[in-house]
Amino acid sequence: MRAPNRPVYGYPPPMPTRRELANVLRVLAMDAVQQANSGHPGAPMGMADIAEVLWHDFLKHNPANPRWWDRDRFILSNGHASMLLYGLLNLTGYPLGMDEIRNFRQLGSRCAGHPEHDLSIGIETTTGPLGQGVANGVGFALAEKLLAAQFNQPEMPIVDHHTWVFCGDGCLMEGISHEACSLAGTLKLGKLIMFYDDNGISIDGEVRGWFADDTPKRFEAYGWHVQTIDGLDDAAIARAIRAAQAEGERPSLINCKTIIGWGAPTKAGTAATHGEALGVEEVAGARKKLGWTAPPFEVPSELRAAWNHEKAGRAAEARWQQLFGRYRNAHPALATEFERRMRAELPANWPDTARAALAAGQAVTASQATRQSSQAMLNLIGPALPELFGGSADLTPSNNTLFKGARVVTPQDVEGDYLHYGVREFGMSAAMTGIALHGGFIPYGGTFLTFSDYARNALRMASLMHQRVILVYTHDSIGLGEDGPTHQPIEQLNSLRLIPNLTLWRPADATETAVAWRAAIEHDTGPTLVVLTRQGVPQQARDAAALAAVSRGGYVLADCQGVPQCIVIATGSEVSIAREAVQRVQAAGKRVRLVSMPCTEFFDAQDAAYRESVLPAAVTARVAVEAGTTGLWWRYVGTGGRVIGIDHYGASGKGAEVMKKFGFTADNVERAIHESMQGSER
């Protein structure tokens, strides 16, 4: 240790020691948690020295501009340690005042128990669900490496920053860390540096009873550069960081041996500091042990001055701006393109590309699986949208996610726009969120719809953070056939629709698939799922009004003369079945309207007048048809309506036969139409 513990305020020291600077973080954490009587003081107190060295000496950032494009990215995967980050942001000069810290975990405070993403105060991403920050960090580091390969020029590295991740035992116990870290080692993400808070404690106590992994050897097997250090020794921390930065090719794990709750006189090193306030007596004892005499939430001026990073941050960005100015003079077209992508602006010719994709969809006449329609759209969109970065969790030929001209990323070639993620649905989805958070890309990735269950929490986090990620989910129903119940999604469609901020498109044909892709690219406030069939589906005839209304999520596909006696609502592959039934009933002289509903979220967002024009309240005879669970459809058909769905698991067999067995036929829809009309007449 460079400087011993000593009382700080009995005399004015010429300059604070490293330990004194770290103790500011410890005291702020324990005071905020104590005042809230809620939180996790132990990890911030144990990792304070690591944070102080990193943020004081190595992290490239500018508190005056948290959105500076070439800043380092800092991710707190063990997000319960949020007071560590809040203290760092306040001390280094970000616009996060002490009043917010005083109100830690209180309603309305910007200092939440588990923050997610708030760049205005410097929060890149901080995950509550453990391990996801690790996977997000892989996405951040991948985005940096891809952008550097695409834009950097000799002597002009305009993309040149590190991704730093703090994680704990829980992060490394979660399976997602295995998926993501294995991929990071394979891709040689050398600017990813992760600090493991190896304190041996989780909520249940000492982890050796349930977590006996040799973590350094595990990461060496992944192909990482690994160091083990005393995480309370600032000189050792600095040496390890320099060694990790010098490594360059391999991602780095710095295994930091720490003591949870370091500084607490009786509770340090125990689970008692993990997830609860220390208590008044323990806090008083810790203040005495740390030599801290200032009142709660007050930071002495000499310590605050030593922490402040505003001047250094402005200087760091100014150096980069000078570099970028030279880059602009030498490579004006590249500079303009880089700025466009980092501002998340679509290319000027994007509307033309979207129109071309729609025209291509309309031109399809033969029966075609919507997964094939999707690939045709990607063949048009991909080459025209350089920021589009695709991939699949080892199902590329089945998901049809690789577009013509795409260049596959490999460890040796990172100038591509498509990645084979391997069988890592959860890791892929969380890494995609990291790519989106980093900026410069619109990521999409594919798997089967039923495997969305593996990735569910990553989807939830992307939704919570309003990130533009696109998931291509194929094999969307029992219509996939022979693979049977394990692969046939039943509950997934409606359960995914329950996630706030998430948009799900289930197109009926090539035209609706083109609209879904345009909506996915343009929708920048949350994830979009494009859900596609394995089996072929017929193309639907539309008049001009119907074509114009597809983008509204629900529209009249086939109408009748006068007020409908019944309305049929269908999605995806069931639209063609419903249309056949509607045509039969219309031929018998009944007034029936067919509504295609590829996206309930977009339809529900329309104004009341439009929704009433499609689904007039006076028409109570209604039938909904979708090869999934029935639950959410009752809100559209009402208690007097009918829902043709499936609330049990499927069966193995030829797709058409399985669909027939479970009632997805024109005959069954026709029967339901008659029953619904009879019920409304009683």
PDB file of N, CA and C in Angstrom, residues 215-217 219-220 224-228 250-255:
ATOM      1  N   THR A 215     -11.692 -19.741 -11.160  1.00  0.00           N
ATOM      2  CA  THR A 215     -12.074 -18.720 -12.138  1.00  0.00           C
ATOM      3  C   THR A 215     -10.917 -18.304 -13.041  1.00  0.00           C
ATOM      4  N   PRO A 216      -9.714 -18.071 -12.523  1.00  0.00           N
ATOM      5  CA  PRO A 216      -8.621 -17.719 -13.437  1.00  0.00           C
ATOM      6  C   PRO A 216      -8.393 -18.771 -14.525  1.00  0.00           C
ATOM      7  N   LYS A 217      -8.416 -20.062 -14.158  1.00  0.00           N
ATOM      8  CA  LYS A 217      -8.204 -21.097 -15.165  1.00  0.00           C
ATOM      9  C   LYS A 217      -9.362 -21.140 -16.160  1.00  0.00           C
ATOM     10  N   PHE A 219     -11.079 -18.614 -17.232  1.00  0.00           N
ATOM     11  CA  PHE A 219     -10.912 -17.541 -18.206  1.00  0.00           C
ATOM     12  C   PHE A 219      -9.679 -17.760 -19.086  1.00  0.00           C
ATOM     13  N   GLU A 220      -8.671 -18.374 -18.559  1.00  0.00           N
ATOM     14  CA  GLU A 220      -7.539 -18.742 -19.411  1.00  0.00           C
ATOM     15  C   GLU A 220      -7.989 -19.710 -20.496  1.00  0.00           C
ATOM     16  N   TRP A 224      -8.529 -15.694 -22.440  1.00  0.00           N
ATOM     17  CA  TRP A 224      -8.366 -14.370 -21.847  1.00  0.00           C
ATOM     18  C   TRP A 224      -6.964 -14.232 -21.239  1.00  0.00           C
ATOM     19  N   HIS A 225      -6.542 -12.981 -21.109  1.00  0.00           N
ATOM     20  CA  HIS A 225      -5.349 -12.625 -20.338  1.00  0.00           C
ATOM     21  C   HIS A 225      -5.809 -12.473 -18.890  1.00  0.00           C
ATOM     22  N   VAL A 226      -5.178 -13.181 -17.961  1.00  0.00           N
ATOM     23  CA  VAL A 226      -5.674 -13.244 -16.589  1.00  0.00           C
ATOM     24  C   VAL A 226      -4.578 -12.839 -15.609  1.00  0.00           C
ATOM     25  N   GLN A 227      -4.954 -12.016 -14.646  1.00  0.00           N
ATOM     26  CA  GLN A 227      -4.067 -11.638 -13.541  1.00  0.00           C
ATOM     27  C   GLN A 227      -4.846 -11.757 -12.232  1.00  0.00           C
ATOM     28  N   THR A 228      -4.171 -12.124 -11.172  1.00  0.00           N
ATOM     29  CA  THR A 228      -4.773 -12.149  -9.835  1.00  0.00           C
ATOM     30  C   THR A 228      -3.982 -11.208  -8.942  1.00  0.00           C
ATOM     31  N   ARG A 250      -5.895 -10.119 -26.387  1.00  0.00           N
ATOM     32  CA  ARG A 250      -6.856 -10.908 -25.610  1.00  0.00           C
ATOM     33  C   ARG A 250      -7.638 -10.016 -24.652  1.00  0.00           C
ATOM     34  N   PRO A 251      -8.921 -10.324 -24.422  1.00  0.00           N
ATOM     35  CA  PRO A 251      -9.620  -9.629 -23.332  1.00  0.00           C
ATOM     36  C   PRO A 251      -8.954  -9.977 -22.015  1.00  0.00           C
ATOM     37  N   SER A 252      -9.120  -9.113 -21.030  1.00  0.00           N
ATOM     38  CA  SER A 252      -8.408  -9.281 -19.760  1.00  0.00           C
ATOM     39  C   SER A 252      -9.371  -9.449 -18.594  1.00  0.00           C
ATOM     40  N   LEU A 253      -9.039 -10.375 -17.731  1.00  0.00           N
ATOM     41  CA  LEU A 253      -9.704 -10.514 -16.438  1.00  0.00           C
ATOM     42  C   LEU A 253      -8.692 -10.169 -15.354  1.00  0.00           C
ATOM     43  N   ILE A 254      -9.046  -9.198 -14.513  1.00  0.00           N
ATOM     44  CA  ILE A 254      -8.222  -8.886 -13.345  1.00  0.00           C
ATOM     45  C   ILE A 254      -8.974  -9.414 -12.135  1.00  0.00           C
ATOM     46  N   ASN A 255      -8.466 -10.510 -11.606  1.00  0.00           N
ATOM     47  CA  ASN A 255      -9.097 -11.193 -10.478  1.00  0.00           C
ATOM     48  C   ASN A 255      -8.652 -10.482  -9.199  1.00  0.00           C
TER      49      ASN A 255
END
